Short mmCIF file of C-alpha atoms in Angstrom, two decimals:
data_model
loop_
_atom_site.label_atom_id
_atom_site.label_comp_id
_atom_site.label_asym_id
_atom_site.label_seq_id
_atom_site.Cartn_x
_atom_site.Cartn_y
_atom_site.Cartn_z
CA UNK A 1 -90.85 68.07 -28.51
CA UNK A 2 -90.63 66.29 -24.81
CA UNK A 3 -89.34 68.47 -21.92
CA UNK A 4 -85.15 67.47 -22.14
CA UNK A 5 -85.32 66.64 -18.12
CA UNK A 6 -88.78 65.62 -16.34
CA UNK A 7 -88.43 64.66 -12.64
CA UNK A 8 -91.71 63.13 -11.57
CA UNK A 9 -93.05 62.83 -7.97
CA UNK A 10 -89.28 61.79 -6.42
CA UNK A 11 -88.86 61.05 -3.09
CA UNK A 12 -85.65 60.21 -1.79
CA UNK A 13 -85.23 58.96 2.61
CA UNK A 14 -81.56 58.43 4.28
CA UNK A 15 -83.11 55.89 7.17
CA UNK A 16 -85.48 58.17 8.58
CA UNK A 17 -84.75 61.17 7.44
CA UNK A 18 -87.18 61.94 4.54
CA UNK A 19 -84.46 64.37 2.32
CA UNK A 20 -86.94 64.85 -1.05
CA UNK A 21 -90.64 64.55 -1.04
CA UNK A 22 -92.33 64.13 -4.18
CA UNK A 23 -90.83 66.74 -6.17
CA UNK A 24 -91.37 67.55 -9.77
CA UNK A 25 -89.95 69.60 -12.57
CA UNK A 26 -89.51 69.73 -16.06
CA UNK A 27 -87.05 71.51 -18.00
CA UNK A 28 -87.32 72.48 -21.56
CA UNK A 29 -84.99 73.51 -24.79
CA UNK A 30 -83.79 77.28 -24.94
CA UNK A 31 -84.26 77.08 -20.39
CA UNK A 32 -82.21 79.25 -17.87
CA UNK A 33 -83.23 77.24 -14.76
CA UNK A 34 -82.23 77.74 -11.63
CA UNK A 35 -82.33 75.22 -8.68
CA UNK A 36 -82.02 77.15 -5.23
CA UNK A 37 -82.05 75.95 -2.14
CA UNK A 38 -80.30 76.47 1.61
CA UNK A 39 -77.76 73.85 2.73
CA UNK A 40 -79.53 70.94 4.63
CA UNK A 41 -82.71 71.24 1.61
CA UNK A 42 -81.47 68.59 -0.43
CA UNK A 43 -80.54 69.59 -3.79
CA UNK A 44 -77.42 68.05 -3.71
CA UNK A 45 -79.56 64.97 -3.36
CA UNK A 46 -81.71 66.25 -5.99
CA UNK A 47 -79.37 66.49 -8.41
CA UNK A 48 -77.37 63.59 -7.12
CA UNK A 49 -80.24 61.91 -8.65
CA UNK A 50 -80.81 63.92 -11.89
CA UNK A 51 -77.29 62.82 -12.95
CA UNK A 52 -77.94 59.05 -12.20
CA UNK A 53 -75.61 58.96 -8.93
CA UNK A 54 -78.01 58.37 -6.66
CA UNK A 55 -81.62 55.71 -7.31
CA UNK A 56 -84.31 57.33 -5.61
CA UNK A 57 -86.87 55.93 -3.37
CA UNK A 58 -89.70 56.62 -5.58
CA UNK A 59 -90.62 58.78 -8.94
CA UNK A 60 -88.60 58.25 -11.98
CA UNK A 61 -86.41 60.45 -13.79
CA UNK A 62 -86.63 61.01 -17.58
CA UNK A 63 -83.64 62.28 -19.78
CA UNK A 64 -84.10 62.93 -23.34
CA UNK A 65 -81.22 64.85 -24.42
CA UNK A 66 -77.21 64.76 -23.96
CA UNK A 67 -76.56 65.84 -20.68
CA UNK A 68 -72.98 67.64 -19.46
CA UNK A 69 -72.52 67.83 -15.36
CA UNK A 70 -70.58 69.93 -14.11
CA UNK A 71 -69.13 69.31 -10.64
CA UNK A 72 -68.79 71.94 -7.50
CA UNK A 73 -65.88 70.67 -6.50
CA UNK A 74 -62.85 70.99 -10.10
CA UNK A 75 -62.73 66.69 -10.07
CA UNK A 76 -59.61 66.03 -12.14
CA UNK A 77 -56.55 64.20 -12.43
CA UNK A 78 -53.14 66.32 -10.83
CA UNK A 79 -50.93 64.55 -12.82
CA UNK A 80 -52.59 65.04 -16.26
CA UNK A 81 -52.18 67.96 -18.68
CA UNK A 82 -54.72 70.38 -19.78
CA UNK A 83 -54.97 68.14 -22.98
CA UNK A 84 -55.02 65.04 -21.62
CA UNK A 85 -57.44 65.84 -20.08
CA UNK A 86 -59.86 66.83 -22.94
CA UNK A 87 -58.77 63.61 -24.53
CA UNK A 88 -59.76 61.96 -21.56
CA UNK A 89 -63.21 62.52 -22.03
CA UNK A 90 -63.71 63.42 -25.96
CA UNK A 91 -63.06 59.34 -25.44
CA UNK A 92 -65.80 58.94 -23.00
CA UNK A 93 -68.42 61.50 -25.10
CA UNK A 94 -67.05 59.49 -28.02
CA UNK A 95 -65.73 62.17 -30.25
CA UNK A 96 -64.07 61.64 -33.31
CA UNK A 97 -60.40 62.91 -33.59
CA UNK A 98 -60.83 66.36 -35.18
CA UNK A 99 -63.79 66.90 -33.63
CA UNK A 100 -62.69 67.62 -29.53
CA UNK A 101 -59.92 69.00 -31.07
CA UNK A 102 -61.79 71.58 -32.78
CA UNK A 103 -64.15 72.02 -30.02
CA UNK A 104 -61.38 72.50 -27.17
CA UNK A 105 -59.61 74.88 -28.98
CA UNK A 106 -63.12 76.90 -28.76
CA UNK A 107 -63.03 76.31 -25.14
CA UNK A 108 -59.78 77.27 -24.64
CA UNK A 109 -60.43 80.80 -26.87
CA UNK A 110 -63.18 81.58 -25.57
CA UNK A 111 -62.35 80.81 -21.36
CA UNK A 112 -58.75 82.05 -22.44
CA UNK A 113 -56.56 79.34 -20.82
CA UNK A 114 -54.87 78.00 -23.83
CA UNK A 115 -51.56 79.26 -23.27
CA UNK A 116 -51.74 75.97 -19.96
CA UNK A 117 -52.90 74.02 -22.32
CA UNK A 118 -49.73 71.47 -21.69
CA UNK A 119 -49.53 72.28 -17.91
CA UNK A 120 -50.19 69.45 -15.72
CA UNK A 121 -53.27 70.36 -13.30
CA UNK A 122 -50.93 70.22 -10.34
CA UNK A 123 -49.56 73.35 -11.36
CA UNK A 124 -52.88 75.26 -12.39
CA UNK A 125 -54.44 78.10 -10.53
CA UNK A 126 -57.45 77.32 -8.72
CA UNK A 127 -59.64 79.96 -11.21
CA UNK A 128 -58.14 77.71 -14.24
CA UNK A 129 -59.26 74.52 -12.59
CA UNK A 130 -62.51 75.44 -13.00
CA UNK A 131 -62.28 76.99 -16.37
CA UNK A 132 -60.91 73.19 -17.39
CA UNK A 133 -63.50 71.81 -15.28
CA UNK A 134 -66.61 73.74 -17.15
CA UNK A 135 -64.68 73.05 -20.30
CA UNK A 136 -65.06 69.22 -19.87
CA UNK A 137 -68.54 69.86 -19.15
CA UNK A 138 -69.41 71.43 -22.63
CA UNK A 139 -67.01 69.79 -24.60
CA UNK A 140 -69.44 67.68 -26.66
CA UNK A 141 -72.23 70.53 -26.82
CA UNK A 142 -74.64 68.91 -24.00
CA UNK A 143 -78.41 70.06 -24.65
CA UNK A 144 -78.89 70.11 -21.19
CA UNK A 145 -75.72 71.75 -18.84
CA UNK A 146 -76.29 71.04 -15.46
CA UNK A 147 -73.93 73.29 -13.00
CA UNK A 148 -73.25 72.93 -9.73
CA UNK A 149 -72.60 75.68 -7.43
CA UNK A 150 -70.74 77.57 -10.40
CA UNK A 151 -70.53 80.76 -8.88
CA UNK A 152 -67.69 79.34 -5.89
CA UNK A 153 -65.05 78.18 -8.32
CA UNK A 154 -65.73 81.36 -11.27
CA UNK A 155 -62.97 84.58 -10.32
CA UNK A 156 -64.81 87.27 -12.23
CA UNK A 157 -63.26 87.24 -15.58
CA UNK A 158 -64.79 83.30 -15.36
CA UNK A 159 -68.37 84.36 -14.28
CA UNK A 160 -68.20 86.78 -16.93
CA UNK A 161 -67.24 84.35 -20.21
CA UNK A 162 -70.02 82.20 -18.94
CA UNK A 163 -72.72 84.22 -19.41
CA UNK A 164 -71.52 85.12 -22.72
CA UNK A 165 -71.03 81.60 -23.76
CA UNK A 166 -74.70 80.47 -21.65
CA UNK A 167 -76.89 83.50 -23.37
CA UNK A 168 -75.37 81.76 -26.78
CA UNK A 169 -76.29 78.67 -25.73
CA UNK A 170 -79.91 79.28 -24.65
CA UNK A 171 -80.16 81.12 -28.30
CA UNK A 172 -79.15 77.97 -30.29
CA UNK A 173 -81.87 75.76 -28.08
CA UNK A 174 -79.77 74.28 -25.37
CA UNK A 175 -80.67 74.81 -21.38
CA UNK A 176 -79.07 75.08 -18.49
CA UNK A 177 -79.54 74.23 -14.68
CA UNK A 178 -77.85 76.02 -11.84
CA UNK A 179 -77.94 74.62 -8.59
CA UNK A 180 -76.86 76.97 -6.21
CA UNK A 181 -77.75 77.55 -2.78
CA UNK A 182 -77.91 81.50 -3.58
CA UNK A 183 -79.16 83.22 -6.79
CA UNK A 184 -77.50 86.73 -7.89
CA UNK A 185 -78.62 87.28 -10.93
CA UNK A 186 -82.54 86.48 -10.87
CA UNK A 187 -83.54 88.18 -13.37
CA UNK A 188 -81.07 86.43 -16.04
CA UNK A 189 -83.65 83.36 -15.65
CA UNK A 190 -86.64 82.12 -17.01
CA UNK A 191 -87.44 80.00 -14.58
CA UNK A 192 -86.38 79.35 -10.62
CA UNK A 193 -87.02 76.50 -8.32
CA UNK A 194 -87.00 77.10 -4.77
CA UNK A 195 -86.38 73.80 -2.49
CA UNK A 196 -86.94 73.58 1.02
CA UNK A 197 -86.90 70.71 3.34
CA UNK A 198 -86.76 68.60 0.99
CA UNK A 199 -90.25 69.76 -1.57
CA UNK A 200 -90.61 72.87 -4.34
CA UNK A 201 -92.46 75.19 -3.49
CA UNK B 1 -66.71 47.28 -26.02
CA UNK B 2 -65.04 50.60 -26.48
CA UNK B 3 -61.44 49.65 -27.14
CA UNK B 4 -60.88 53.85 -27.54
CA UNK B 5 -61.51 54.44 -24.21
CA UNK B 6 -59.88 51.65 -22.67
CA UNK B 7 -56.99 52.35 -24.44
CA UNK B 8 -57.05 56.45 -23.48
CA UNK B 9 -57.16 55.32 -19.59
CA UNK B 10 -54.34 52.78 -20.23
CA UNK B 11 -52.01 55.84 -21.49
CA UNK B 12 -53.23 58.55 -19.14
CA UNK B 13 -53.68 56.11 -16.02
CA UNK B 14 -49.63 55.05 -16.89
CA UNK B 15 -48.60 58.50 -17.80
CA UNK B 16 -50.04 60.04 -14.24
CA UNK B 17 -47.61 56.77 -12.22
CA UNK B 18 -44.99 57.66 -14.61
CA UNK B 19 -45.25 61.62 -13.52
CA UNK B 20 -45.17 60.73 -9.33
CA UNK B 21 -40.96 59.93 -9.90
CA UNK B 22 -41.11 60.03 -5.74
CA UNK B 23 -43.16 56.97 -5.42
CA UNK B 24 -41.11 55.27 -8.53
CA UNK B 25 -38.33 56.03 -6.09
CA UNK B 26 -39.43 54.37 -2.88
CA UNK B 27 -40.98 51.09 -5.61
CA UNK B 28 -37.43 50.65 -6.55
CA UNK B 29 -35.94 51.54 -2.86
CA UNK B 30 -38.26 49.35 -0.70
CA UNK B 31 -37.56 46.14 -2.45
CA UNK B 32 -33.76 47.18 -2.18
CA UNK B 33 -33.81 48.40 1.07
CA UNK B 34 -35.56 44.64 2.34
CA UNK B 35 -32.65 42.91 0.84
CA UNK B 36 -30.37 44.57 2.16
CA UNK B 37 -31.18 44.15 5.69
CA UNK B 38 -31.98 40.41 5.15
CA UNK B 39 -29.14 39.80 3.55
CA UNK B 40 -26.92 41.82 7.00
CA UNK B 41 -29.23 39.89 9.68
CA UNK B 42 -29.40 36.19 8.49
CA UNK B 43 -26.84 33.15 8.17
CA UNK B 44 -25.86 31.02 5.52
CA UNK B 45 -26.04 28.18 8.23
CA UNK B 46 -27.98 25.16 6.24
CA UNK B 47 -31.41 25.22 7.36
CA UNK B 48 -34.22 22.57 5.96
CA UNK B 49 -37.71 23.48 5.16
CA UNK B 50 -40.71 21.45 3.44
CA UNK B 51 -41.92 23.08 0.36
CA UNK B 52 -45.59 21.97 1.20
CA UNK B 53 -47.53 22.25 -1.39
CA UNK B 54 -45.22 19.52 -3.56
CA UNK B 55 -46.25 17.73 -0.23
CA UNK B 56 -45.60 17.35 4.07
CA UNK B 57 -42.87 15.21 3.04
CA UNK B 58 -40.62 17.25 0.90
CA UNK B 59 -37.89 18.16 2.59
CA UNK B 60 -35.10 20.32 1.16
CA UNK B 61 -31.51 22.20 2.74
CA UNK B 62 -30.79 25.51 1.96
CA UNK B 63 -28.70 28.36 3.67
CA UNK B 64 -31.30 30.76 5.84
CA UNK B 65 -30.14 33.39 3.54
CA UNK B 66 -31.13 32.42 0.36
CA UNK B 67 -34.75 31.22 1.60
CA UNK B 68 -34.60 34.53 3.43
CA UNK B 69 -34.16 36.71 0.81
CA UNK B 70 -36.87 35.04 -1.46
CA UNK B 71 -39.39 35.27 0.93
CA UNK B 72 -38.78 39.09 1.37
CA UNK B 73 -38.66 39.77 -2.33
CA UNK B 74 -42.67 37.73 -2.84
CA UNK B 75 -43.28 39.68 0.77
CA UNK B 76 -41.99 43.03 -0.91
CA UNK B 77 -43.30 42.59 -4.86
CA UNK B 78 -47.13 41.80 -2.48
CA UNK B 79 -47.21 44.70 -0.26
CA UNK B 80 -46.16 47.76 -2.93
CA UNK B 81 -48.60 46.23 -5.19
CA UNK B 82 -51.56 45.67 -2.67
CA UNK B 83 -50.89 49.66 -2.14
CA UNK B 84 -50.61 50.32 -5.75
CA UNK B 85 -54.13 48.37 -5.96
CA UNK B 86 -55.53 50.55 -3.46
CA UNK B 87 -54.34 53.67 -4.99
CA UNK B 88 -55.73 53.14 -8.63
CA UNK B 89 -58.80 52.55 -7.56
CA UNK B 90 -58.99 55.61 -4.32
CA UNK B 91 -57.27 58.11 -5.01
CA UNK B 92 -58.83 59.74 -8.41
CA UNK B 93 -62.29 57.89 -7.03
CA UNK B 94 -64.13 61.25 -8.19
CA UNK B 95 -62.66 61.89 -11.12
CA UNK B 96 -63.70 58.07 -12.25
CA UNK B 97 -67.13 58.42 -11.04
CA UNK B 98 -67.23 61.66 -13.31
CA UNK B 99 -66.22 59.90 -16.70
CA UNK B 100 -69.21 57.43 -16.04
CA UNK B 101 -71.10 60.50 -16.56
CA UNK B 102 -69.55 61.16 -19.53
CA UNK B 103 -70.24 57.86 -20.86
CA UNK B 104 -67.20 55.95 -20.01
CA UNK B 105 -68.75 52.41 -18.29
CA UNK B 106 -67.22 51.63 -14.48
CA UNK B 107 -65.78 47.88 -16.31
CA UNK B 108 -63.51 49.76 -18.98
CA UNK B 109 -62.62 52.41 -16.62
CA UNK B 110 -61.72 49.12 -14.42
CA UNK B 111 -59.66 46.97 -17.44
CA UNK B 112 -57.11 49.69 -17.50
CA UNK B 113 -56.55 50.58 -13.91
CA UNK B 114 -55.92 46.80 -14.02
CA UNK B 115 -53.70 46.77 -17.20
CA UNK B 116 -51.54 49.31 -15.43
CA UNK B 117 -51.36 47.38 -12.16
CA UNK B 118 -50.51 44.04 -13.93
CA UNK B 119 -47.89 46.15 -15.94
CA UNK B 120 -46.18 48.18 -12.77
CA UNK B 121 -46.51 44.49 -11.44
CA UNK B 122 -44.69 42.58 -14.21
CA UNK B 123 -41.83 45.58 -14.04
CA UNK B 124 -41.58 45.34 -10.04
CA UNK B 125 -41.26 41.60 -10.38
CA UNK B 126 -38.36 41.53 -12.88
CA UNK B 127 -36.31 44.16 -11.04
CA UNK B 128 -37.27 42.57 -7.46
CA UNK B 129 -36.63 39.19 -9.55
CA UNK B 130 -33.08 40.69 -11.34
CA UNK B 131 -31.75 42.17 -7.91
CA UNK B 132 -31.92 38.30 -6.26
CA UNK B 133 -29.15 37.83 -8.60
CA UNK B 134 -26.82 40.09 -6.95
CA UNK B 135 -26.73 37.39 -3.82
CA UNK B 136 -26.78 34.06 -5.42
CA UNK B 137 -28.40 32.27 -8.27
CA UNK B 138 -31.60 30.42 -8.28
CA UNK B 139 -32.98 26.84 -9.88
CA UNK B 140 -35.12 28.76 -12.25
CA UNK B 141 -35.18 32.45 -12.12
CA UNK B 142 -37.87 33.38 -14.25
CA UNK B 143 -40.44 30.97 -12.38
CA UNK B 144 -38.99 32.57 -9.69
CA UNK B 145 -40.18 35.98 -11.34
CA UNK B 146 -43.29 33.96 -11.87
CA UNK B 147 -43.98 34.02 -8.03
CA UNK B 148 -43.42 37.35 -7.36
CA UNK B 149 -45.47 38.65 -10.43
CA UNK B 150 -48.46 36.32 -9.04
CA UNK B 151 -47.91 37.78 -5.37
CA UNK B 152 -48.49 40.72 -7.09
CA UNK B 153 -51.20 40.07 -9.00
CA UNK B 154 -52.95 38.14 -6.06
CA UNK B 155 -52.59 41.43 -3.44
CA UNK B 156 -52.99 44.03 -5.72
CA UNK B 157 -56.17 42.68 -6.77
CA UNK B 158 -56.38 42.67 -2.97
CA UNK B 159 -56.02 46.19 -2.54
CA UNK B 160 -58.32 46.98 -5.98
CA UNK B 161 -60.86 45.32 -3.22
CA UNK B 162 -60.13 46.87 -0.36
CA UNK B 163 -60.05 50.74 -2.61
CA UNK B 164 -63.73 49.51 -4.00
CA UNK B 165 -64.95 48.62 -0.35
CA UNK B 166 -63.33 51.33 1.60
CA UNK B 167 -63.67 55.49 1.12
CA UNK B 168 -60.94 56.46 3.36
CA UNK B 169 -57.52 56.08 2.57
CA UNK B 170 -56.34 55.26 6.16
CA UNK B 171 -58.86 52.67 6.52
CA UNK B 172 -58.23 51.42 3.27
CA UNK B 173 -54.27 50.68 4.53
CA UNK B 174 -55.41 49.76 7.96
CA UNK B 175 -57.03 46.85 5.64
CA UNK B 176 -54.72 45.69 3.68
CA UNK B 177 -52.20 45.75 6.74
CA UNK B 178 -54.68 43.67 8.44
CA UNK B 179 -53.80 40.62 5.87
CA UNK B 180 -50.72 41.15 4.00
CA UNK B 181 -48.71 42.11 7.03
CA UNK B 182 -49.31 38.93 8.68
CA UNK B 183 -50.09 36.92 5.43
CA UNK B 184 -47.11 37.74 3.08
CA UNK B 185 -44.75 39.25 5.40
CA UNK B 186 -44.60 36.67 8.17
CA UNK B 187 -46.71 33.21 8.22
CA UNK B 188 -44.82 32.36 4.60
CA UNK B 189 -42.10 32.35 5.79
CA UNK B 190 -41.56 28.58 5.26
CA UNK B 191 -38.92 28.49 8.10
CA UNK B 192 -41.91 29.45 10.67
CA UNK B 193 -44.07 27.41 8.48
CA UNK B 194 -41.86 24.51 9.75
CA UNK B 195 -42.98 24.53 12.86
CA UNK B 196 -46.48 26.42 13.40
CA UNK B 197 -49.13 25.66 14.31
CA UNK B 198 -52.66 24.92 12.64
CA UNK B 199 -50.78 24.78 9.27
CA UNK B 200 -53.92 24.43 7.00
CA UNK B 201 -55.11 27.63 8.24
CA UNK B 202 -51.83 29.71 6.62
CA UNK B 203 -52.12 27.00 3.33
CA UNK B 204 -55.64 28.93 3.03
CA UNK B 205 -54.04 32.41 2.65
CA UNK B 206 -53.82 34.58 -0.78
CA UNK B 207 -49.99 34.41 -0.11
CA UNK B 208 -49.38 30.37 0.21
CA UNK B 209 -49.31 29.61 -3.53
CA UNK B 210 -47.37 32.44 -5.03
CA UNK B 211 -44.62 32.05 -2.25
CA UNK B 212 -44.53 28.27 -3.15
CA UNK B 213 -43.98 29.12 -6.69
CA UNK B 214 -41.25 31.20 -6.10
CA UNK B 215 -39.51 28.75 -2.90
CA UNK B 216 -40.42 25.88 -5.59
CA UNK B 217 -39.21 27.46 -8.06
CA UNK B 218 -35.25 29.20 -6.48
CA UNK B 219 -34.41 25.80 -4.84
CA UNK B 220 -35.97 22.76 -6.31
CA UNK B 221 -36.62 21.02 -9.84
CA UNK B 222 -40.43 20.14 -8.43
CA UNK B 223 -43.22 21.13 -10.93
CA UNK B 224 -45.02 24.93 -9.29
CA UNK B 225 -47.71 24.65 -11.92
CA UNK B 226 -50.07 24.01 -9.32
CA UNK B 227 -49.67 26.48 -6.84
CA UNK B 228 -49.56 28.73 -10.18
CA UNK B 229 -52.90 27.80 -10.99
CA UNK B 230 -54.12 28.24 -7.68
CA UNK B 231 -52.79 31.58 -7.03
CA UNK B 232 -54.39 32.55 -10.18
CA UNK B 233 -57.84 31.38 -8.89
CA UNK B 234 -56.89 33.33 -5.44
CA UNK B 235 -56.33 36.41 -7.61
CA UNK B 236 -59.14 35.73 -9.99
CA UNK B 237 -61.60 35.72 -6.81
CA UNK B 238 -60.12 38.67 -5.50
CA UNK B 239 -59.91 40.13 -8.74
CA UNK B 240 -63.82 39.08 -9.11
CA UNK B 241 -65.05 40.61 -6.13
CA UNK B 242 -63.04 44.26 -6.29
CA UNK B 243 -64.76 44.40 -10.14
CA UNK B 244 -68.38 43.96 -8.70
CA UNK B 245 -67.73 46.20 -5.66
CA UNK B 246 -65.91 48.96 -7.88
CA UNK B 247 -68.95 48.83 -10.22
CA UNK B 248 -71.39 49.28 -7.46
CA UNK B 249 -69.17 51.85 -6.47
CA UNK B 250 -69.48 53.77 -9.72
CA UNK B 251 -72.33 52.79 -11.73
CA UNK B 252 -75.61 55.34 -13.26
CA UNK B 253 -78.81 54.69 -12.47
CA UNK B 254 -80.31 55.73 -15.74
#
């Protein structure tokens, strides 16, 4: 089975500033992987290249699995309800009716925000927005889930529920990449990549 | 082509617009205020002006007030549509990018946004056209409304282009002000055009042909088909440019 994600000799510069230098990594099935780096280390650039938002100057990225991406900032429509968000993203993932509603029910129950289903995002608390932000990335049951600085927005309850969920997903052969400037629970991770000055150490 | 995504995008974008009650209130209030200010400040004296899109010799005589009301109707729909176009593309750009990461194609989102803009412009053109009838009866009301719609689509497309090119909200607004105010808001007034220098320059601006459609329909029985076709051309060019830059802005390298 090929790795879910392979990053091979990726480099990227902005003007004279070399942000990434020959970065290579791979993520196999059933792995919890951390990508750690301080501000300015190049992790945001690497994340954009992995998700496809940015093109590398050199090197290549191969993705052989269904990807789910949870951005750091909750990217949501203020005037849409929670239910409408699920409907919007279900269309993107091409999930048939019935299947996405079932998945939505599971996620609403697991992260405990079912009572907010018909509320507009503008009226949700920061914690509930983060739950929705994460749930939208999980709706299509991705093989590889990429989380950008997840701890920044999670409240304690969501944090605990997230780890429950993560353990179940990894047990089912799925993988999670956590991109962060600080990892508090290093023992939970199968592998940690440390990015310094655009290079993996 | 995924029809479900386009319909979902259209439905949800329309719902968002419909829930912005103050925005809707202002969309209705602004043309109303413009009309009443023009009505209050212009005279009923008869003035001659040229229907330049017909020929430089086609001179017609109408009340200054009526001419000014049609002109401000075109300007109001153009302004409002350009800001709507800008807002549709710019406001949720981050979420649209996320939708592309989740499977939407940029042009599917773009089509949904454009359909919402077209519907909003149509309703606005009908409202502003209907409002005109409170002041006088145009020769050809559907033609006047068609001109309003054309002005809305041309400047709405310009707003989309501005939103696709510029990230900052204020910068986008200034880019619209740069063209819309001088073009739709001043140079296309036929009373100004009558004595203007370098008329060729004015004829190349985006609001020229839509203004001519509405003015021709309001005060004459001349055909406005040519002006309408040129309006569609201007709108199409601006829209294609907007679509191109929107694609660049949201595309995924994979």
